Amino acid sequence: MLDHTILKELNEIKIDKPDSAIYSHIKSCWDGISKPIDGLGDFEELICRIGAIQRNKDPQTSKRAAIIFCADNGIVEEGVSQSGKDITLSVAKALGSGISSACSLGRYAKTDIVPVDIGIDSDEEIPGVRDMKVSRGTCNFTKEPAMTYEQTLNAIEKGRNLVKELSDSGYGIIATGEMGIGNTTTSAAVLTALLGFTGGNLAGRGAGLSDSGLDRKRQVIGQAIVRYSFDRITDERVRAFEILSTLGGLDIAGLTGAFIGGAQCHIPMVTDGVISNTAALVADILVPGIRDYLIPSHRGREAGNSLALEKLGLTPYINGNMALGEGTGALMLFPLLDMVMDYYLNGAKFADYSIDEYKRFDT
């Protein structure tokens, strides 16, 4: 059983609320632009939230990065993925050399891609990839917990530190992503346990499973939920950490730390799909208030993603039925953000016309 003192540092982190006065200021500026009140709907609120998070009346979004955590998962031994774990290393090399899906979309989105080896099952040094390895993958959670408590805390700390480094380098907004064969299994298992569900019905086909493969994946998750019996733990934070350590992956733990670091540094953190939103939910339980710093990009194809977002009280900006990974959904939000920011900064004001402003009658 986890000793409460292991979480001492996390328990001591206090997250400030975003600046409500700046939120109201930006909302007022929107109302001065020549358009119907709230004409751009959720996208107006997006700019308000970014400014409030950054404590800046002039939100800064042009210098941005996407952190992609890469890690292997021992659960692949159970036949829960169409591909073998060697694909993790191959895609990490593509990320390092700038030819992966995230790199292609990142170039168009004017976003710096920061691939990270936090747990690839290889000793190979990968050019262009940050070496922040905690271990060579995780254990098979059908046989033993995926990570030790120390490995989990180490991965969380590496995620926090990386965001702090990027913040110190002037990045104003950060997207999140991951790469690792088997991580739709680990994320589905973690999310199932966090939500108090049984069985493996939250598991989807990932990168593409047959019906029999999907049945196997769900069976593996369901058996693990029964085996570890997390409901015995009454402390919510201890329970979330135990679930992450037992069923999660190093990429999920690294993302958890990144979200905590983003809130500490007042950086808007753009979530991707089910894996990063599962990590975001873990982070918000471990350190309450993280959700105020999250920008949800897309709904995704995996059923668990909508449930994670609902639990966080967040609504995504894109409905695209995507399941590509590597933070690609988060990257696709940036061109939309650029368009809205340009309109916010340069749109004609009512003062430029000989017409009266619309009045806000919100109750």
Short mmCIF file of C-alpha atoms in Angstrom, two decimals:
data_model
loop_
_atom_site.label_atom_id
_atom_site.label_comp_id
_atom_site.label_asym_id
_atom_site.label_seq_id
_atom_site.Cartn_x
_atom_site.Cartn_y
_atom_site.Cartn_z
CA MET A 1 0.00 0.00 0.00
CA LEU A 2 1.28 3.45 -0.91
CA ASP A 3 2.76 5.47 1.94
CA HIS A 4 1.12 8.91 2.04
CA THR A 5 4.51 10.57 2.54
CA ILE A 6 5.53 9.60 -1.01
CA LEU A 7 3.05 12.19 -2.28
CA LYS A 8 4.20 14.88 0.16
CA GLU A 9 5.65 17.19 -2.52
CA LEU A 10 2.61 16.87 -4.78
CA ASN A 11 0.29 17.49 -1.85
CA GLU A 12 2.09 20.75 -1.12
CA ILE A 13 1.57 22.19 -4.62
CA LYS A 14 -1.11 24.86 -4.69
CA ILE A 15 -2.48 26.06 -8.02
CA ASP A 16 -3.55 29.67 -8.48
CA LYS A 17 -6.82 30.35 -10.25
CA PRO A 18 -6.53 32.07 -13.65
CA ASP A 19 -6.94 35.85 -13.48
CA SER A 20 -10.69 36.60 -13.67
CA ALA A 21 -10.12 40.35 -14.14
CA ILE A 22 -8.08 39.71 -17.29
CA TYR A 23 -10.73 37.26 -18.50
CA SER A 24 -13.37 40.02 -18.14
CA HIS A 25 -11.11 42.58 -19.82
CA ILE A 26 -10.64 40.39 -22.90
CA LYS A 27 -14.36 39.61 -22.98
CA SER A 28 -15.05 43.35 -22.98
CA CYS A 29 -12.60 43.81 -25.86
CA TRP A 30 -14.45 41.12 -27.82
CA ASP A 31 -17.70 43.01 -27.26
CA GLY A 32 -16.12 46.10 -28.83
CA ILE A 33 -15.44 44.29 -32.11
CA SER A 34 -18.07 44.85 -34.78
CA LYS A 35 -20.02 41.59 -34.59
CA PRO A 36 -22.90 40.09 -32.63
CA ILE A 37 -22.24 39.47 -28.94
CA ASP A 38 -20.40 36.14 -28.54
CA GLY A 39 -20.54 35.73 -32.32
CA LEU A 40 -17.49 33.45 -32.33
CA GLY A 41 -18.90 31.43 -29.45
CA ASP A 42 -16.44 29.10 -27.73
CA PHE A 43 -13.52 30.61 -29.63
CA GLU A 44 -14.01 33.97 -27.95
CA GLU A 45 -13.89 32.25 -24.59
CA LEU A 46 -10.72 30.42 -25.70
CA ILE A 47 -8.86 33.73 -26.05
CA CYS A 48 -10.27 34.93 -22.72
CA ARG A 49 -9.08 31.75 -21.02
CA ILE A 50 -5.59 31.91 -22.53
CA GLY A 51 -5.16 35.51 -21.40
CA ALA A 52 -6.45 34.72 -17.91
CA ILE A 53 -4.11 31.72 -17.62
CA GLN A 54 -1.10 33.75 -18.78
CA ARG A 55 -2.07 36.76 -16.66
CA ASN A 56 -1.72 38.81 -19.84
CA LYS A 57 -4.26 41.19 -21.42
CA ASP A 58 -2.46 40.53 -24.72
CA PRO A 59 -2.41 36.71 -24.97
CA GLN A 60 0.80 35.28 -26.41
CA THR A 61 0.34 32.25 -28.65
CA SER A 62 2.92 32.59 -31.43
CA LYS A 63 5.82 30.85 -29.65
CA ARG A 64 4.54 27.38 -28.95
CA ALA A 65 5.69 23.81 -28.62
CA ALA A 66 4.28 20.29 -28.65
CA ILE A 67 5.79 17.82 -26.19
CA ILE A 68 5.57 14.22 -27.41
CA PHE A 69 6.39 11.63 -24.73
CA CYS A 70 7.52 8.27 -26.15
CA ALA A 71 7.46 5.06 -24.09
CA ASP A 72 6.95 1.33 -24.34
CA ASN A 73 4.40 -0.68 -22.36
CA GLY A 74 4.88 -4.18 -21.00
CA ILE A 75 1.20 -4.99 -21.52
CA VAL A 76 1.95 -5.45 -25.24
CA GLU A 77 3.04 -8.97 -24.28
CA GLU A 78 -0.65 -9.81 -23.87
CA GLY A 79 -1.51 -9.30 -27.54
CA VAL A 80 -3.48 -6.09 -27.04
CA SER A 81 -1.97 -4.27 -30.03
CA GLN A 82 -1.78 -4.93 -33.74
CA SER A 83 1.86 -3.77 -33.82
CA GLY A 84 4.93 -4.81 -31.88
CA LYS A 85 6.82 -2.49 -29.55
CA ASP A 86 9.56 -1.97 -32.16
CA ILE A 87 7.20 0.57 -33.78
CA THR A 88 7.64 2.90 -30.81
CA LEU A 89 11.35 3.25 -31.53
CA SER A 90 10.75 3.64 -35.26
CA VAL A 91 8.24 6.47 -34.81
CA ALA A 92 10.46 8.14 -32.21
CA LYS A 93 13.24 8.19 -34.83
CA ALA A 94 10.80 9.75 -37.29
CA LEU A 95 9.92 12.39 -34.70
CA GLY A 96 13.60 13.10 -34.15
CA SER A 97 14.30 13.44 -37.85
CA GLY A 98 11.26 15.62 -38.50
CA ILE A 99 9.26 13.32 -40.77
CA SER A 100 6.52 11.98 -38.49
CA SER A 101 2.85 12.97 -38.63
CA ALA A 102 3.28 15.43 -35.78
CA CYS A 103 6.28 17.02 -37.46
CA SER A 104 4.38 17.50 -40.73
CA LEU A 105 1.39 19.09 -39.02
CA GLY A 106 3.66 21.02 -36.67
CA ARG A 107 5.43 22.75 -39.56
CA TYR A 108 2.14 24.07 -40.89
CA ALA A 109 0.98 24.98 -37.39
CA LYS A 110 4.26 26.85 -36.73
CA THR A 111 4.86 24.73 -33.64
CA ASP A 112 8.17 23.39 -32.36
CA ILE A 113 8.03 19.62 -31.84
CA VAL A 114 9.81 18.36 -28.71
CA PRO A 115 9.99 14.54 -28.79
CA VAL A 116 11.00 12.91 -25.51
CA ASP A 117 12.25 9.39 -24.77
CA ILE A 118 10.80 8.85 -21.33
CA GLY A 119 10.64 5.06 -21.55
CA ILE A 120 11.44 3.48 -24.92
CA ASP A 121 12.64 -0.12 -24.57
CA SER A 122 16.01 0.56 -26.16
CA ASP A 123 19.43 1.86 -25.16
CA GLU A 124 19.84 3.53 -28.54
CA GLU A 125 20.44 7.28 -28.53
CA ILE A 126 17.96 8.85 -30.92
CA PRO A 127 19.09 12.04 -32.69
CA GLY A 128 16.63 14.88 -32.20
CA VAL A 129 14.87 13.18 -29.26
CA ARG A 130 15.32 14.34 -25.66
CA ASP A 131 16.75 11.56 -23.48
CA MET A 132 14.68 11.67 -20.28
CA LYS A 133 14.39 7.91 -19.93
CA VAL A 134 13.10 6.61 -16.61
CA SER A 135 13.32 2.94 -17.57
CA ARG A 136 13.16 0.74 -20.66
CA GLY A 137 9.40 0.53 -20.74
CA THR A 138 7.02 -0.66 -18.06
CA CYS A 139 6.16 -4.07 -16.65
CA ASN A 140 3.23 -6.18 -17.81
CA PHE A 141 0.46 -5.12 -15.40
CA THR A 142 -1.28 -8.49 -15.65
CA LYS A 143 1.70 -9.89 -13.72
CA GLU A 144 2.90 -6.96 -11.57
CA PRO A 145 2.40 -3.19 -11.30
CA ALA A 146 3.53 -1.36 -14.41
CA MET A 147 5.83 1.02 -12.52
CA THR A 148 7.32 1.41 -9.09
CA TYR A 149 6.27 4.46 -7.09
CA GLU A 150 9.73 5.92 -7.59
CA GLN A 151 9.56 5.49 -11.38
CA THR A 152 6.13 7.12 -11.46
CA LEU A 153 7.28 10.10 -9.42
CA ASN A 154 10.43 10.38 -11.54
CA ALA A 155 8.40 10.54 -14.75
CA ILE A 156 6.02 13.12 -13.25
CA GLU A 157 8.97 15.26 -12.17
CA LYS A 158 10.57 15.06 -15.62
CA GLY A 159 7.32 16.30 -17.18
CA ARG A 160 7.11 19.20 -14.72
CA ASN A 161 10.72 20.19 -15.30
CA LEU A 162 10.41 20.11 -19.08
CA VAL A 163 7.46 22.50 -19.05
CA LYS A 164 9.33 24.79 -16.65
CA GLU A 165 12.27 24.82 -19.07
CA LEU A 166 10.03 25.67 -22.03
CA SER A 167 8.28 28.37 -20.01
CA ASP A 168 11.62 29.91 -19.09
CA SER A 169 12.50 29.88 -22.82
CA GLY A 170 9.47 32.01 -23.63
CA TYR A 171 6.92 29.49 -24.85
CA GLY A 172 3.42 30.82 -24.20
CA ILE A 173 1.31 27.74 -24.94
CA ILE A 174 2.17 24.03 -25.05
CA ALA A 175 0.46 21.10 -26.76
CA THR A 176 0.79 17.55 -25.48
CA GLY A 177 1.04 14.19 -27.18
CA GLU A 178 2.55 10.73 -26.90
CA MET A 179 3.78 7.74 -28.84
CA GLY A 180 3.93 4.19 -27.53
CA ILE A 181 2.50 0.89 -28.70
CA GLY A 182 0.02 -0.35 -26.10
CA ASN A 183 -0.83 3.04 -24.63
CA THR A 184 -4.49 2.98 -25.57
CA THR A 185 -4.64 -0.11 -23.35
CA THR A 186 -2.85 1.56 -20.44
CA SER A 187 -4.93 4.73 -20.75
CA ALA A 188 -8.20 2.78 -20.97
CA ALA A 189 -7.21 0.77 -17.90
CA VAL A 190 -6.27 3.89 -15.91
CA LEU A 191 -9.44 5.73 -16.94
CA THR A 192 -11.65 2.73 -16.18
CA ALA A 193 -10.21 2.51 -12.68
CA LEU A 194 -10.35 6.27 -12.07
CA LEU A 195 -14.04 6.39 -13.01
CA GLY A 196 -14.84 3.37 -10.84
CA PHE A 197 -15.98 1.23 -13.77
CA THR A 198 -15.52 -2.51 -14.15
CA GLY A 199 -14.75 -4.46 -17.28
CA GLY A 200 -12.89 -3.20 -20.32
CA ASN A 201 -15.64 -1.51 -22.31
CA LEU A 202 -13.80 1.83 -22.45
CA ALA A 203 -11.11 0.22 -24.60
CA GLY A 204 -11.31 0.96 -28.31
CA ARG A 205 -9.47 -0.43 -31.30
CA GLY A 206 -6.45 1.86 -30.88
CA ALA A 207 -4.35 1.83 -34.04
CA GLY A 208 -6.60 -0.89 -35.48
CA LEU A 209 -7.61 -4.14 -33.79
CA SER A 210 -9.73 -6.99 -35.09
CA ASP A 211 -12.86 -7.98 -33.17
CA SER A 212 -10.95 -10.77 -31.44
CA GLY A 213 -8.10 -8.41 -30.64
CA LEU A 214 -10.50 -5.89 -29.12
CA ASP A 215 -12.13 -8.64 -27.04
CA ARG A 216 -8.69 -9.66 -25.77
CA LYS A 217 -7.81 -6.04 -24.90
CA ARG A 218 -11.02 -5.58 -22.95
CA GLN A 219 -10.55 -8.88 -21.15
CA VAL A 220 -7.04 -7.93 -20.05
CA ILE A 221 -8.24 -4.59 -18.67
CA GLY A 222 -11.23 -6.10 -16.90
CA GLN A 223 -9.13 -8.75 -15.20
CA ALA A 224 -6.62 -6.15 -14.01
CA ILE A 225 -9.34 -3.96 -12.48
CA VAL A 226 -10.58 -6.95 -10.49
CA ARG A 227 -7.10 -8.08 -9.51
CA TYR A 228 -5.91 -4.81 -8.00
CA SER A 229 -9.19 -3.73 -6.37
CA PHE A 230 -8.52 0.02 -6.18
CA ASP A 231 -11.84 0.68 -4.45
CA ARG A 232 -10.21 -0.32 -1.16
CA ILE A 233 -8.34 3.01 -1.20
CA THR A 234 -10.36 5.86 0.32
CA ASP A 235 -7.96 8.78 -0.23
CA GLU A 236 -8.69 10.09 -3.74
CA ARG A 237 -5.14 11.30 -4.40
CA VAL A 238 -3.53 8.11 -3.14
CA ARG A 239 -5.97 6.07 -5.22
CA ALA A 240 -5.19 8.04 -8.41
CA PHE A 241 -1.44 7.67 -7.90
CA GLU A 242 -1.81 3.94 -7.19
CA ILE A 243 -3.85 3.49 -10.37
CA LEU A 244 -1.30 5.43 -12.44
CA SER A 245 1.62 3.40 -11.05
CA THR A 246 -0.13 0.07 -11.39
CA LEU A 247 -1.81 0.34 -14.78
CA GLY A 248 -0.31 3.37 -16.49
CA GLY A 249 2.66 4.08 -18.69
CA LEU A 250 5.68 6.34 -18.43
CA ASP A 251 4.20 8.54 -21.15
CA ILE A 252 1.02 9.04 -19.11
CA ALA A 253 3.07 9.81 -15.99
CA GLY A 254 5.21 12.29 -17.94
CA LEU A 255 2.09 13.98 -19.30
CA THR A 256 0.68 14.12 -15.78
CA GLY A 257 3.76 16.03 -14.69
CA ALA A 258 3.61 18.29 -17.72
CA PHE A 259 0.05 19.35 -16.87
CA ILE A 260 1.04 20.06 -13.29
CA GLY A 261 4.04 22.06 -14.50
CA GLY A 262 1.87 24.02 -16.91
CA ALA A 263 -0.45 25.12 -14.14
CA GLN A 264 2.48 26.07 -11.92
CA CYS A 265 4.02 28.15 -14.73
CA HIS A 266 0.72 29.71 -15.86
CA ILE A 267 0.97 28.07 -19.29
CA PRO A 268 -2.14 26.98 -21.24
CA MET A 269 -1.77 23.24 -21.91
CA VAL A 270 -3.52 21.84 -25.00
CA THR A 271 -4.65 18.25 -24.53
CA ASP A 272 -4.86 15.78 -27.38
CA GLY A 273 -6.86 12.54 -27.22
CA VAL A 274 -7.76 9.93 -24.65
CA ILE A 275 -4.20 9.34 -23.45
CA SER A 276 -3.36 12.95 -22.66
CA ASN A 277 -6.84 13.59 -21.24
CA THR A 278 -6.47 10.55 -18.98
CA ALA A 279 -3.20 12.02 -17.76
CA ALA A 280 -4.91 15.39 -17.32
CA LEU A 281 -7.56 13.77 -15.13
CA VAL A 282 -4.87 12.09 -13.00
CA ALA A 283 -3.07 15.43 -12.68
CA ASP A 284 -6.25 17.24 -11.62
CA ILE A 285 -6.93 14.66 -8.92
CA LEU A 286 -3.36 14.72 -7.62
CA VAL A 287 -3.18 18.53 -7.71
CA PRO A 288 -6.67 20.10 -7.76
CA GLY A 289 -7.07 23.08 -10.07
CA ILE A 290 -5.12 21.71 -13.04
CA ARG A 291 -8.28 21.66 -15.18
CA ASP A 292 -8.38 25.47 -15.24
CA TYR A 293 -5.18 25.42 -17.31
CA LEU A 294 -6.30 22.84 -19.88
CA ILE A 295 -7.33 23.58 -23.46
CA PRO A 296 -9.15 20.52 -24.89
CA SER A 297 -8.47 20.20 -28.62
CA HIS A 298 -10.67 17.44 -30.05
CA ARG A 299 -13.22 14.80 -29.14
CA GLY A 300 -11.40 11.88 -30.74
CA ARG A 301 -12.60 8.41 -31.66
CA GLU A 302 -11.95 6.56 -28.41
CA ALA A 303 -15.05 6.49 -26.20
CA GLY A 304 -13.04 7.16 -23.07
CA ASN A 305 -11.92 10.56 -24.32
CA SER A 306 -15.39 12.09 -24.02
CA LEU A 307 -15.77 10.62 -20.54
CA ALA A 308 -12.43 12.04 -19.41
CA LEU A 309 -13.33 15.48 -20.79
CA GLU A 310 -16.76 15.32 -19.16
CA LYS A 311 -15.18 14.47 -15.81
CA LEU A 312 -12.87 17.47 -16.21
CA GLY A 313 -15.79 19.72 -17.17
CA LEU A 314 -14.22 20.54 -20.55
CA THR A 315 -15.68 20.76 -24.05
CA PRO A 316 -13.39 20.16 -27.05
CA TYR A 317 -13.16 22.62 -29.94
CA ILE A 318 -12.92 20.08 -32.78
CA ASN A 319 -15.11 17.11 -33.66
CA GLY A 320 -13.00 15.23 -36.17
CA ASN A 321 -13.28 11.53 -35.25
CA MET A 322 -9.47 11.43 -35.07
CA ALA A 323 -7.25 8.72 -33.63
CA LEU A 324 -3.78 9.49 -34.99
CA GLY A 325 -1.85 10.18 -31.80
CA GLU A 326 1.45 12.08 -31.48
CA GLY A 327 -0.44 15.17 -30.35
CA THR A 328 -1.79 15.72 -33.86
CA GLY A 329 -5.28 16.71 -32.69
CA ALA A 330 -3.77 19.31 -30.38
CA LEU A 331 -1.64 20.65 -33.23
CA MET A 332 -4.70 21.02 -35.46
CA LEU A 333 -6.21 23.49 -33.01
CA PHE A 334 -3.41 26.01 -33.55
CA PRO A 335 -4.35 27.23 -37.06
CA LEU A 336 -7.88 27.88 -35.77
CA LEU A 337 -6.41 29.68 -32.79
CA ASP A 338 -4.29 31.85 -35.11
CA MET A 339 -7.35 32.86 -37.11
CA VAL A 340 -9.30 33.80 -34.00
CA MET A 341 -6.35 35.67 -32.49
CA ASP A 342 -5.89 37.68 -35.69
CA TYR A 343 -9.54 38.67 -35.63
CA TYR A 344 -9.31 39.60 -31.95
CA LEU A 345 -6.29 41.82 -32.60
CA ASN A 346 -7.27 43.30 -35.97
CA GLY A 347 -11.04 43.01 -36.37
CA ALA A 348 -12.88 46.26 -37.03
CA LYS A 349 -14.31 47.93 -33.93
CA PHE A 350 -17.75 49.46 -33.57
CA ALA A 351 -15.87 52.73 -33.16
CA ASP A 352 -14.76 52.36 -36.80
CA TYR A 353 -18.40 52.39 -37.94
CA SER A 354 -21.20 54.87 -37.46
CA ILE A 355 -23.30 52.21 -35.69
CA ASP A 356 -23.99 51.49 -32.04
CA GLU A 357 -22.45 48.58 -30.18
CA TYR A 358 -24.51 45.52 -29.32
CA LYS A 359 -25.41 45.46 -25.63
CA ARG A 360 -24.80 42.47 -23.38
CA PHE A 361 -27.87 41.46 -21.36
CA ASP A 362 -26.46 38.36 -19.64
CA THR A 363 -28.02 37.57 -16.28
#
